[in-house]
Short mmCIF file of C-alpha atoms in Angstrom, two decimals:
data_model
loop_
_atom_site.label_atom_id
_atom_site.label_comp_id
_atom_site.label_asym_id
_atom_site.label_seq_id
_atom_site.Cartn_x
_atom_site.Cartn_y
_atom_site.Cartn_z
CA ASP A 64 196.78 -3.82 -42.42
CA SER A 65 197.42 -5.46 -39.16
CA GLY A 66 195.76 -8.23 -39.65
CA ALA A 67 194.42 -7.80 -36.24
CA GLY A 68 190.70 -8.57 -36.80
CA ASP A 69 191.41 -11.81 -39.23
CA ILE A 70 192.69 -13.34 -35.52
CA GLY A 71 189.86 -14.51 -33.49
CA GLU A 72 186.55 -12.28 -32.84
CA ASN A 73 185.08 -9.02 -31.76
CA GLY A 74 187.67 -8.46 -29.25
CA VAL A 75 191.35 -9.32 -27.94
CA GLY A 76 190.69 -12.26 -25.69
CA LEU A 77 192.97 -14.50 -27.70
CA LYS A 78 195.31 -12.45 -28.39
CA GLN A 79 196.16 -11.46 -25.11
CA GLY A 80 195.65 -15.13 -23.99
CA CYS A 81 198.06 -16.49 -26.56
CA ALA A 82 200.56 -12.96 -25.72
CA THR A 83 200.26 -13.58 -22.06
CA LEU A 84 200.86 -17.25 -22.42
CA SER A 85 203.61 -17.20 -25.37
CA ASP A 86 205.94 -15.08 -27.12
CA LEU A 87 204.64 -17.34 -30.40
CA SER A 88 201.65 -18.61 -30.59
CA PHE A 89 199.72 -20.25 -34.10
CA VAL A 90 195.55 -19.89 -34.73
CA LEU A 91 194.58 -22.29 -37.41
CA VAL A 92 191.08 -22.32 -38.62
CA LYS A 93 188.84 -24.45 -40.81
CA ASN A 94 185.83 -22.78 -41.94
CA GLY A 95 183.40 -25.23 -43.40
CA GLN A 96 183.74 -25.89 -46.91
CA ASP A 97 185.05 -23.05 -47.97
CA GLY A 98 188.41 -24.55 -49.88
CA PHE A 99 191.06 -22.87 -48.06
CA VAL A 100 192.81 -22.89 -44.40
CA GLU A 101 193.80 -20.16 -42.75
CA LEU A 102 196.83 -19.63 -40.39
CA GLY A 103 196.60 -16.83 -38.29
CA ILE A 104 200.70 -15.96 -36.28
CA VAL A 105 200.78 -14.04 -32.47
CA ALA A 106 203.88 -13.28 -32.41
CA GLU A 107 206.34 -10.94 -29.74
CA SER A 108 209.10 -10.19 -32.39
CA LEU A 109 206.22 -9.06 -34.84
CA GLN A 110 205.10 -6.30 -33.02
CA ARG A 111 206.14 -2.36 -33.34
CA ALA A 112 205.89 0.90 -31.63
CA GLU A 113 203.23 1.66 -34.04
CA GLY A 114 200.69 -0.79 -34.08
CA CYS A 115 199.98 -4.47 -33.71
CA TYR A 116 200.70 -6.63 -36.12
CA LEU A 117 199.21 -9.97 -36.48
CA PRO A 118 199.37 -11.67 -40.16
CA ALA A 119 196.86 -14.38 -41.05
CA PHE A 120 197.47 -15.73 -44.33
CA GLN A 121 194.95 -18.78 -46.44
CA PHE A 122 196.47 -21.73 -48.18
CA THR A 123 193.77 -23.24 -50.36
CA ILE A 124 193.12 -26.83 -50.51
CA SER A 125 190.71 -29.49 -52.42
CA ASP A 126 189.24 -33.21 -52.49
CA ASP A 127 190.81 -34.01 -55.41
CA ASP A 128 194.52 -33.23 -54.45
CA ASP A 129 195.88 -36.55 -53.71
CA ASP A 130 198.06 -35.31 -51.16
CA THR A 131 197.36 -31.78 -49.10
CA ASN A 132 199.62 -32.00 -46.92
CA GLN A 133 202.10 -31.39 -49.99
CA SER A 134 200.49 -29.02 -50.94
CA LEU A 135 199.76 -26.82 -48.28
CA LYS A 136 204.29 -27.30 -47.93
CA ASP A 137 204.62 -26.33 -50.92
CA GLN A 138 201.99 -23.07 -50.99
CA MET A 139 203.44 -22.54 -47.60
CA THR A 140 207.20 -22.21 -48.16
CA THR A 141 206.76 -20.53 -51.77
CA LEU A 142 204.86 -17.27 -49.81
CA PHE A 143 207.21 -17.39 -47.02
CA SER A 144 210.56 -17.15 -48.97
CA GLN A 145 208.91 -13.92 -49.58
CA PRO A 146 211.20 -11.05 -48.69
CA LYS A 147 208.16 -9.38 -47.89
CA HIS A 148 207.63 -12.10 -45.40
CA ARG A 149 210.85 -12.59 -43.71
CA LYS A 150 209.91 -11.55 -40.52
CA VAL A 151 207.02 -14.17 -40.64
CA ALA A 152 209.49 -17.06 -41.90
CA LYS A 153 211.86 -15.57 -39.14
CA CYS A 154 209.14 -17.37 -36.57
CA ILE A 155 208.29 -20.02 -38.37
CA LYS A 156 212.45 -21.04 -38.50
CA GLN A 157 212.19 -20.35 -34.59
CA TYR A 158 209.13 -22.90 -34.18
CA GLY A 159 211.40 -25.88 -36.46
CA SER A 160 214.13 -24.96 -34.18
CA ALA A 161 212.43 -27.38 -31.27
CA MET A 162 213.14 -30.25 -34.05
CA GLU A 163 216.86 -28.99 -34.89
CA GLY A 164 217.95 -27.93 -31.69
CA ASP A 165 219.28 -24.72 -31.61
CA THR A 166 219.17 -24.46 -35.48
CA SER A 167 216.60 -22.52 -37.01
CA ASN A 168 214.78 -23.95 -39.83
CA MET A 169 211.51 -22.92 -41.78
CA GLU A 170 211.45 -26.66 -43.30
CA LYS A 171 210.74 -27.78 -40.26
CA GLY A 172 208.68 -25.12 -39.05
CA ILE A 173 206.51 -25.79 -41.95
CA ASP A 174 206.53 -29.67 -41.48
CA ARG A 175 204.83 -29.07 -37.70
CA LEU A 176 202.09 -26.89 -38.63
CA LEU A 177 201.53 -29.28 -41.23
CA LYS A 178 201.33 -32.27 -38.86
CA HIS A 179 198.57 -29.16 -36.53
CA PHE A 180 196.58 -28.58 -39.86
CA ASP A 181 196.42 -32.80 -40.52
CA SER A 182 194.49 -32.93 -37.11
CA VAL A 183 192.64 -29.48 -38.08
CA LEU A 184 191.39 -31.27 -41.01
CA ASN A 185 190.39 -34.56 -39.53
CA PHE A 186 189.48 -33.73 -36.63
CA PHE A 187 186.22 -36.01 -35.94
CA ASN A 188 184.71 -35.56 -39.76
CA ASN A 189 184.09 -31.49 -38.21
CA GLN A 190 183.51 -28.99 -41.14
CA PHE A 191 184.31 -26.05 -38.36
CA VAL A 192 187.49 -25.90 -36.45
CA PHE A 193 189.92 -23.71 -34.59
CA ALA A 194 193.16 -24.57 -32.92
CA VAL A 195 195.71 -22.47 -31.66
CA ILE A 196 199.13 -23.44 -30.58
CA LEU A 197 201.71 -22.01 -28.21
CA ASP A 198 204.96 -22.50 -28.33
CA ASN A 199 207.24 -23.14 -25.07
CA ILE A 200 204.84 -21.95 -22.86
CA SER A 201 205.10 -18.91 -20.08
CA TYR A 202 202.75 -20.76 -17.30
CA GLY A 203 202.37 -20.12 -13.81
CA ASN A 204 204.41 -18.68 -11.08
CA PRO A 205 207.47 -20.80 -10.38
CA ASN A 206 208.63 -19.04 -7.32
CA ASP A 207 205.54 -19.99 -5.64
CA LYS A 208 206.30 -22.85 -3.69
CA THR A 209 202.84 -23.71 -2.35
CA ARG A 210 201.08 -23.81 -5.55
CA LYS A 211 201.08 -27.39 -7.86
CA ALA A 212 203.42 -28.07 -10.65
CA ALA A 213 201.73 -25.81 -12.93
CA ASP A 214 199.05 -27.42 -15.77
CA PRO A 215 197.57 -25.06 -18.03
CA ILE A 216 195.67 -28.36 -19.42
CA ARG A 217 194.27 -28.99 -16.61
CA ASP A 218 193.54 -25.30 -14.99
CA LEU A 219 191.10 -25.12 -18.63
CA ARG A 220 189.77 -27.99 -18.19
CA GLU A 221 188.60 -26.98 -15.05
CA ALA A 222 187.79 -23.38 -15.58
CA ILE A 223 185.81 -23.20 -19.00
CA PRO A 224 183.23 -24.96 -17.75
CA ARG A 225 183.08 -22.41 -15.14
CA THR A 226 182.60 -19.47 -17.55
CA TYR A 227 180.19 -20.72 -20.17
CA LEU A 228 176.48 -21.80 -19.27
CA HIS A 229 175.08 -22.18 -22.81
CA ILE A 230 176.34 -24.49 -24.01
CA PRO A 231 174.62 -27.49 -25.19
CA PRO A 232 176.29 -31.38 -24.54
CA SER A 233 175.95 -31.73 -28.35
CA PHE A 234 179.17 -29.68 -28.64
CA ASP A 235 182.02 -31.43 -29.17
CA PHE A 236 184.85 -29.68 -27.32
CA ARG A 237 187.94 -31.04 -26.29
CA ILE A 238 191.12 -30.01 -24.20
CA GLY A 239 194.38 -32.08 -24.38
CA ASN A 240 197.88 -32.66 -25.75
CA SER A 241 197.60 -34.97 -28.13
CA ARG A 242 194.60 -37.10 -29.69
CA ALA A 243 194.30 -39.50 -27.61
CA GLY A 244 194.52 -37.73 -24.56
CA ARG A 245 191.96 -34.61 -26.27
CA GLU A 246 189.55 -35.12 -23.19
CA LYS A 247 185.61 -33.75 -24.03
CA ILE A 248 184.93 -31.21 -21.61
CA ILE A 249 180.80 -31.08 -20.70
CA PHE A 250 179.37 -27.82 -19.77
CA HIS A 251 177.50 -29.10 -16.66
CA TYR A 252 179.30 -27.22 -13.94
CA TRP A 253 176.13 -24.10 -13.81
CA PRO A 254 173.20 -26.56 -14.49
CA GLN A 255 174.46 -28.87 -11.33
CA ARG A 256 175.09 -25.76 -9.09
CA LEU A 257 171.81 -23.40 -9.93
CA VAL A 258 169.10 -24.89 -7.91
CA GLU A 259 166.01 -24.41 -10.08
CA LEU A 260 168.11 -23.00 -13.27
CA SER A 261 165.62 -21.99 -16.01
CA SER A 262 166.36 -20.06 -19.18
CA PHE A 263 164.08 -17.79 -20.89
CA THR A 264 164.17 -15.65 -24.80
CA VAL A 265 163.91 -11.81 -24.58
CA THR A 266 163.89 -9.84 -27.65
CA VAL A 267 165.66 -6.92 -27.21
CA ASN A 268 165.55 -3.33 -29.65
CA GLU A 269 168.34 -0.74 -28.58
CA ASN A 270 166.48 2.00 -30.02
CA VAL A 271 163.22 1.81 -29.14
CA PRO A 272 161.45 1.12 -25.37
CA TRP A 273 159.79 -2.71 -25.12
CA TYR A 274 156.80 -1.48 -24.52
CA ASP A 275 156.68 0.62 -27.80
CA PRO A 276 154.38 -1.32 -30.17
CA GLN A 277 156.93 -0.94 -33.00
CA ALA A 278 159.92 -2.48 -30.10
CA HIS A 279 159.60 -5.54 -32.10
CA VAL A 280 160.85 -4.95 -35.68
CA GLY A 281 164.90 -5.08 -35.42
CA THR A 282 165.14 -6.81 -32.53
CA TYR A 283 167.85 -9.54 -31.56
CA LYS A 284 167.03 -12.44 -29.55
CA LEU A 285 168.46 -12.52 -25.49
CA ARG A 286 168.79 -15.82 -23.92
CA VAL A 287 168.46 -15.35 -20.35
CA PHE A 288 169.56 -17.53 -17.59
CA LEU A 289 168.21 -17.45 -13.79
CA GLY A 290 168.93 -19.31 -10.63
CA PHE A 291 170.35 -19.61 -7.20
CA ASP A 292 173.77 -20.84 -6.37
CA ARG A 293 173.03 -22.92 -3.47
CA PHE A 294 176.72 -22.77 -2.18
CA ARG A 295 176.18 -19.14 -1.76
#
C-alpha cells in the first residue's frame, strides 16, 4: 500500500504542491472526535522508481489523558523505532536536525512534530483541523532580480481568495507563520469584483437527460455562480 490515498483528497494537488516547495513535508489531521490524529509524510527520499510512497499513520488520543503530548510522543517513538519504518524515522531525524545543527535526532524531530500537533488539537476549539508542514521551503527564483523577496505566505494570502468563490464568511481559514500571526482570510475577492453576482443550484444526473421525468432520481446538486467581471 503506497498510502497515496491517505494524504489529501481526490487528486494530487496537495502532494504536488508539497513536492514542489519542499523535499520533506508533514500532513497533520484532526477529524472531529474520532479519538485519533493522523500524520502523513511526503518526502523525496521515500520515493522509488517502482512507485510513489506516501506513508500515513494514526495515533490515538483520549480526553482522559493527563498529558496528550507525552502519550503521542511514546506512540511515535515506539512506532518509528521499528526496523520496518527506518526510512520514515530517517525523515523525522532530518526534521529534528534543524534543532541540533548538523546532528540528526529523532527525538528532536518528534518534539517538533508534537508542537504542531498541539496547535492542531487546540486550534480555536475546532473539531476538524488540517495542517501542512513544509521543511526548508524552496520557493521563488533567486536569480530573478526584478522580483520581490520570495514570500510564500504573502502569495498564498493573495492567491487563495482568487481561487475559491463559494467559501462563506463563517469559515475560519487562517494563514501565517505562528499562532500570533495567523491572519484570517476572507473570501471576498470575487463577490467584490463581479457585477450582479448571482447564485443558483441545479440538479445533475450523469446518466439521464435533464428533460427526462426520471432525471431527478440519483442526482446531485451543483451550485453555480454567475457574474460580470467589471475589469475585463
